[in-house]
Amino acid sequence: MQHFFWRRLVAIGGLCGALSAGAAPVAELVVGQSLPLSGEQAALGRQLRLGADLWFAHVNATGGIQGTAIRHVVLDDAFDPASVVRNTRQLVQQEQVSVLMGYPQAQGVRPVLAQKLLAASGVPLLGPATGVGWLREPVHPQVFPVRAGQTGEAEHLAGHLATLGARRIAMVHAADEDGLGAVDALRAALTRKGLTLAGAATLGLEGPDAAVTALRALRPEAIVLMAPTRHVAAFAKAYRGTGETAQLLSFARADHQEVLAQVGSTVARGMGFTQVVPYPYGGARPLVREYRALLATYGPMDAAPSYAGFEAFIATKVLVEALRRAGGTTWTPGRVATALEQLGTLDLGGFVVRYGRGERQGGRYVDFTVLGSEGQLLR
């Protein structure tokens, strides 16, 4: 990562030098993130950070937002809700951020909202990397989701299961807000397709054995998973180890690359994953080409595309475009929130976002991918 951050400093320094040559003070937009940069979710946190930094580095290197430089402040929360609250307080009160971005943990966002850390400061939260329904309905005026919600993912999964002809469907989920919310979303989506959820089991810290036993008793044809990557991988390995062959499908919370790395292609073969941003590994979409080009320019030498990184990249583009459309060089939290609300419809070249008064859904993109026999991702 040092290689990337050196290039990032060069980009920011170039902007500051160019502006100082005109004898004008450099305006600054401070963007804050609380991310798991340590612990079992560290890979996710690093990708979310990198994806955001790519666009910020590019914007700074090309003149900023109407001359305003971006300063990106990231604090580690180790995926601990109490640390998310503590970091948010520091970002809002000490770092004086004008916008927060990309929180991937619903159980961390809830206390932030409950303690009115956003309401008191006026700071908006853009692109939380979670699909929980309560962040979308009822609308929270300071929260601007970018990805599709769990309802959209569940509809896609239910449609796929209906196409497969699956009748006995079960679910395995984490015992947290993301997991519990997904159970309700999937049950409702299956009902709309004339299907039912035969049962659900919780994946706990003690391991997957209890969930495997419970699911084997249900004898499902398909199992939907909603849990962090490590837990999805552990369940898949243990379940396949019993000889069971039910179709395994996962919400986008789990990263297919990490699952594959942890269980191998024999276990992972045929596993399906919803995705809430377009395929980032190739293709003709202008947005994807731009992401990959900037990853090569500003990323570390070993950087590779990822869905999480691409999601963060998209969110930063939404922010910058909203501010550019609004005009100006000084960005208070209130002005950032207003600029986002007034964005209207934004087509980024393969991903459409919409905000407005009373409208916060953002994007509605959902795709479905499957791991092939040799670990390749099929669409």
XYZ file of C-alpha atoms in Angstrom:
379
model
C 0.000 0.000 0.000
C 2.965 2.371 0.494
C 3.407 2.618 -3.275
C -0.202 3.744 -3.630
C -0.077 6.282 -0.824
C 3.141 7.801 -2.199
C 1.425 8.355 -5.542
C -1.597 9.737 -3.712
C 0.588 12.246 -1.858
C 2.170 13.259 -5.140
C -1.281 13.844 -6.644
C -2.449 15.946 -3.724
C 0.842 17.823 -3.570
C 0.603 18.628 -7.271
C -2.827 20.138 -6.783
C -1.778 22.186 -3.778
C 1.297 23.452 -5.600
C -0.716 24.440 -8.641
C -3.232 26.344 -6.574
C -0.648 28.043 -4.398
C 0.971 29.399 -7.539
C -2.182 31.487 -7.946
C -1.763 32.823 -4.378
C -5.202 31.485 -3.412
C -5.757 29.356 -0.289
C -6.554 25.727 -1.043
C -10.137 24.857 -0.104
C -10.555 21.376 1.334
C -13.302 18.786 1.465
C -12.801 16.350 4.338
C -14.317 12.900 3.774
C -14.427 10.417 6.659
C -14.702 6.653 6.804
C -14.862 4.149 9.643
C -13.750 0.799 8.232
C -12.535 -2.591 9.487
C -8.849 -2.354 8.654
C -7.947 -5.058 11.187
C -9.655 -8.254 12.287
C -11.542 -10.797 10.189
C -13.158 -8.154 7.953
C -9.882 -6.349 7.176
C -9.838 -7.438 3.517
C -13.244 -5.821 2.999
C -12.151 -2.623 4.722
C -8.979 -2.356 2.648
C -10.913 -2.741 -0.601
C -13.484 -0.126 0.400
C -10.681 2.268 1.296
C -8.745 1.646 -1.904
C -11.784 2.042 -4.135
C -12.551 5.449 -2.647
C -8.935 6.582 -2.722
C -8.598 5.865 -6.443
C -11.153 8.474 -7.469
C -10.091 10.972 -4.814
C -6.477 10.746 -6.014
C -7.585 11.245 -9.614
C -9.773 14.234 -8.743
C -6.987 15.874 -6.739
C -4.481 15.273 -9.523
C -6.760 16.927 -12.067
C -7.659 20.131 -10.236
C -9.956 19.035 -7.437
C -13.658 19.879 -7.299
C -13.672 23.405 -8.724
C -10.270 23.808 -7.046
C -11.243 22.136 -3.780
C -8.878 19.374 -2.683
C -10.183 16.207 -1.040
C -8.723 14.916 2.219
C -9.713 11.351 3.031
C -9.581 10.398 6.723
C -9.999 6.692 7.512
C -10.205 5.179 11.012
C -10.074 1.482 11.889
C -13.088 0.036 13.734
C -12.168 -3.690 13.484
C -15.867 -4.290 12.665
C -16.833 -3.416 16.242
C -20.042 -1.340 16.605
C -18.754 0.588 19.618
C -15.642 1.546 17.670
C -17.790 2.696 14.755
C -19.561 5.117 17.110
C -16.295 6.305 18.636
C -14.696 6.814 15.234
C -17.730 8.666 13.926
C -17.653 11.033 16.875
C -13.964 11.701 16.225
C -14.515 12.236 12.505
C -17.403 14.627 13.055
C -16.135 16.558 16.051
C -12.354 16.573 15.637
C -11.693 16.023 11.950
C -14.604 18.277 10.958
C -15.649 16.045 8.067
C -18.291 17.292 5.669
C -19.411 13.805 4.603
C -19.049 10.209 5.802
C -18.864 7.257 3.398
C -18.995 3.511 3.025
C -19.789 2.104 6.472
C -20.167 -1.669 5.867
C -21.802 -2.626 9.171
C -25.510 -2.089 9.870
C -25.092 -2.716 13.595
C -22.531 0.097 13.649
C -24.686 2.537 11.681
C -27.730 2.058 13.929
C -26.141 3.472 17.121
C -24.570 6.297 15.097
C -28.075 7.319 14.058
C -29.602 6.590 17.467
C -27.083 8.847 19.188
C -27.882 11.540 16.610
C -24.251 11.988 15.602
C -25.380 12.850 12.086
C -28.453 14.871 13.022
C -26.527 17.066 15.453
C -23.708 17.751 13.004
C -25.653 17.789 9.749
C -23.074 15.407 8.231
C -24.551 13.051 5.588
C -23.617 9.372 5.240
C -23.172 8.341 1.599
C -23.017 4.792 0.291
C -23.198 2.599 3.400
C -22.034 -0.803 2.140
C -24.994 -2.669 3.594
C -28.390 -3.449 2.128
C -30.511 -3.431 5.299
C -34.035 -2.235 4.656
C -34.349 0.178 7.581
C -31.653 2.408 6.045
C -33.947 2.868 3.058
C -37.500 2.785 4.387
C -38.525 4.970 6.059
C -36.175 7.485 4.452
C -33.471 8.910 6.707
C -32.771 12.426 5.404
C -29.008 12.214 5.970
C -28.377 8.701 4.640
C -27.800 8.241 0.898
C -27.451 4.551 -0.070
C -25.737 3.794 -3.375
C -26.112 0.012 -3.648
C -29.415 -1.816 -4.051
C -31.034 -2.967 -0.820
C -31.603 -6.479 0.446
C -35.095 -6.395 -1.054
C -33.607 -6.105 -4.544
C -31.107 -8.884 -3.877
C -33.809 -11.123 -2.421
C -36.024 -10.567 -5.487
C -33.144 -11.587 -7.733
C -32.440 -14.702 -5.665
C -36.116 -15.681 -5.557
C -36.381 -15.269 -9.317
C -33.309 -17.442 -9.855
C -34.664 -20.134 -7.522
C -38.024 -20.089 -9.281
C -36.250 -20.537 -12.626
C -34.308 -23.493 -11.220
C -37.568 -25.063 -10.078
C -36.393 -25.279 -6.461
C -39.228 -25.933 -3.996
C -37.540 -26.659 -0.683
C -35.475 -23.571 0.127
C -33.657 -22.868 3.377
C -31.464 -20.074 4.663
C -28.353 -19.702 6.803
C -27.623 -16.268 8.223
C -25.498 -14.355 10.694
C -27.160 -13.345 13.959
C -26.798 -9.645 13.231
C -28.909 -6.921 11.652
C -27.760 -7.663 8.116
C -28.493 -11.362 8.510
C -31.844 -11.032 10.245
C -33.039 -8.396 7.798
C -32.157 -10.646 4.870
C -34.306 -13.470 6.243
C -37.379 -11.241 6.167
C -36.486 -9.911 2.712
C -36.009 -13.391 1.255
C -39.177 -14.790 2.822
C -41.231 -11.944 1.347
C -39.592 -12.301 -2.089
C -40.202 -16.053 -2.160
C -43.850 -15.521 -1.244
C -44.248 -13.193 -4.223
C -42.945 -16.029 -6.414
C -45.328 -18.567 -4.891
C -42.512 -20.193 -2.901
C -41.897 -20.602 0.812
C -38.864 -20.639 3.100
C -38.692 -24.100 4.637
C -36.513 -22.970 7.525
C -33.516 -20.930 8.625
C -30.470 -21.486 10.816
C -28.096 -19.069 12.475
C -24.345 -19.042 11.908
C -22.703 -18.205 15.211
C -19.196 -17.668 16.480
C -19.043 -21.278 17.646
C -18.789 -22.481 14.048
C -21.013 -23.958 11.340
C -21.723 -27.422 12.775
C -25.088 -26.616 14.384
C -26.293 -24.875 11.217
C -25.137 -27.789 9.066
C -27.044 -30.251 11.253
C -30.187 -28.122 11.174
C -30.069 -27.686 7.404
C -29.449 -31.376 6.710
C -32.606 -32.181 8.666
C -34.587 -29.858 6.373
C -33.280 -31.603 3.225
C -33.393 -28.446 1.093
C -32.809 -28.253 -2.637
C -31.231 -24.808 -2.258
C -29.694 -22.845 0.606
C -29.342 -19.061 0.653
C -26.525 -17.650 2.788
C -26.249 -14.195 4.335
C -23.173 -13.813 6.508
C -19.628 -12.424 6.439
C -17.302 -14.155 3.994
C -15.452 -16.280 6.551
C -18.685 -17.740 7.913
C -20.089 -18.437 4.440
C -16.873 -20.265 3.522
C -16.869 -22.279 6.761
C -20.476 -23.352 6.270
C -19.940 -24.304 2.613
C -16.912 -26.416 3.482
C -18.617 -28.182 6.387
C -21.879 -28.750 4.505
C -20.208 -30.108 1.383
C -18.061 -32.279 3.630
C -21.190 -34.223 4.629
C -21.846 -35.093 0.998
C -24.886 -32.823 0.645
C -25.422 -31.313 -2.802
C -28.056 -28.579 -2.360
C -27.457 -25.438 -4.447
C -25.667 -22.769 -2.376
C -26.422 -19.107 -3.087
C -25.208 -16.037 -1.223
C -26.148 -12.418 -0.821
C -23.468 -9.958 -1.961
C -22.176 -9.584 1.597
C -19.816 -12.507 0.996
C -16.918 -11.988 -1.393
C -16.655 -14.798 -3.917
C -12.882 -14.443 -4.270
C -12.315 -14.868 -0.545
C -14.733 -17.798 -0.379
C -12.869 -19.475 -3.232
C -9.512 -18.841 -1.576
C -10.712 -20.351 1.701
C -12.498 -23.483 0.449
C -11.018 -24.226 -2.983
C -12.685 -24.757 -6.338
C -14.075 -28.214 -5.575
C -16.244 -26.926 -2.722
C -16.986 -23.534 -4.284
C -17.968 -24.897 -7.698
C -21.549 -23.901 -8.533
C -21.966 -21.421 -5.675
C -24.010 -18.390 -6.708
C -23.584 -14.809 -5.513
C -25.674 -11.704 -6.005
C -23.661 -8.599 -6.912
C -24.798 -5.009 -6.369
C -22.403 -3.335 -8.814
C -21.424 -4.352 -12.357
C -18.782 -6.981 -13.124
C -15.447 -5.202 -12.441
C -13.058 -7.636 -14.123
C -13.581 -6.680 -17.745
C -16.121 -5.788 -20.390
C -17.052 -2.674 -22.319
C -18.776 -0.572 -19.651
C -17.088 2.860 -19.533
C -17.334 2.897 -15.741
C -15.497 -0.410 -15.418
C -12.773 0.648 -17.852
C -12.238 3.849 -15.870
C -12.027 1.967 -12.561
C -9.490 -0.497 -13.905
C -7.380 2.243 -15.491
C -7.217 4.236 -12.272
C -6.472 1.092 -10.282
C -3.439 0.595 -12.517
C -2.444 4.262 -12.119
C -2.984 4.872 -8.415
C -3.287 1.435 -6.834
C -0.540 -0.671 -5.282
C 1.519 -2.792 -7.641
C -0.388 -5.965 -6.725
C -3.839 -4.353 -6.870
C -6.643 -6.368 -8.445
C -10.241 -5.361 -9.176
C -12.912 -6.318 -6.653
C -16.628 -5.827 -6.217
C -16.134 -4.043 -2.880
C -13.517 -1.708 -4.304
C -15.698 -0.957 -7.310
C -18.667 -0.183 -5.058
C -16.594 2.350 -3.109
C -15.260 3.818 -6.354
C -18.820 4.337 -7.613
C -19.854 6.034 -4.373
C -16.983 8.524 -4.609
C -17.949 9.374 -8.168
C -21.514 10.029 -7.010
C -20.216 12.412 -4.349
C -17.899 14.341 -6.651
C -20.466 14.654 -9.425
C -23.129 15.898 -6.998
C -20.771 18.616 -5.758
C -19.689 19.577 -9.259
C -23.304 19.948 -10.358
C -24.100 22.065 -7.316
C -21.118 24.392 -7.889
C -19.001 26.176 -5.308
C -15.733 25.573 -3.523
C -16.669 25.551 0.171
C -18.492 22.479 1.395
C -20.197 22.451 4.779
C -22.058 19.271 5.779
C -25.359 20.971 5.013
C -24.244 21.984 1.513
C -23.012 18.443 0.779
C -26.324 16.949 1.924
C -28.260 19.426 -0.207
C -26.069 18.722 -3.246
C -26.712 14.996 -2.895
C -30.462 15.443 -2.463
C -30.635 17.642 -5.530
C -28.552 15.289 -7.680
C -31.569 13.810 -9.452
C -30.684 11.006 -11.885
C -27.013 10.246 -12.524
C -25.893 7.676 -15.108
C -22.238 6.834 -14.513
C -21.920 4.745 -17.664
C -23.400 1.462 -16.559
C -24.712 2.315 -13.108
C -27.625 4.669 -12.435
C -28.248 6.482 -9.149
C -31.202 8.674 -8.256
C -31.788 10.960 -5.267
C -34.392 13.596 -4.604
C -36.598 15.022 -1.902
C -37.839 11.993 -0.015
C -35.940 9.610 -2.323
C -32.806 7.863 -1.109
C -32.733 4.453 -2.769
C -29.769 5.342 -4.974
C -28.967 2.434 -7.297
C -31.094 -0.613 -8.060
C -28.498 -2.693 -9.888
C -28.418 -6.411 -8.995
C -26.619 -9.144 -10.910
C -26.132 -12.866 -10.307
C -22.835 -14.725 -10.730
C -21.744 -18.350 -10.333
C -18.335 -19.884 -9.623
C -17.323 -22.276 -12.379
C -15.532 -25.605 -12.156
C -12.072 -23.990 -12.066
C -12.989 -21.015 -9.905
C -13.851 -18.664 -12.754
C -16.745 -16.279 -12.186
C -19.596 -16.870 -14.637
C -22.451 -14.489 -15.336
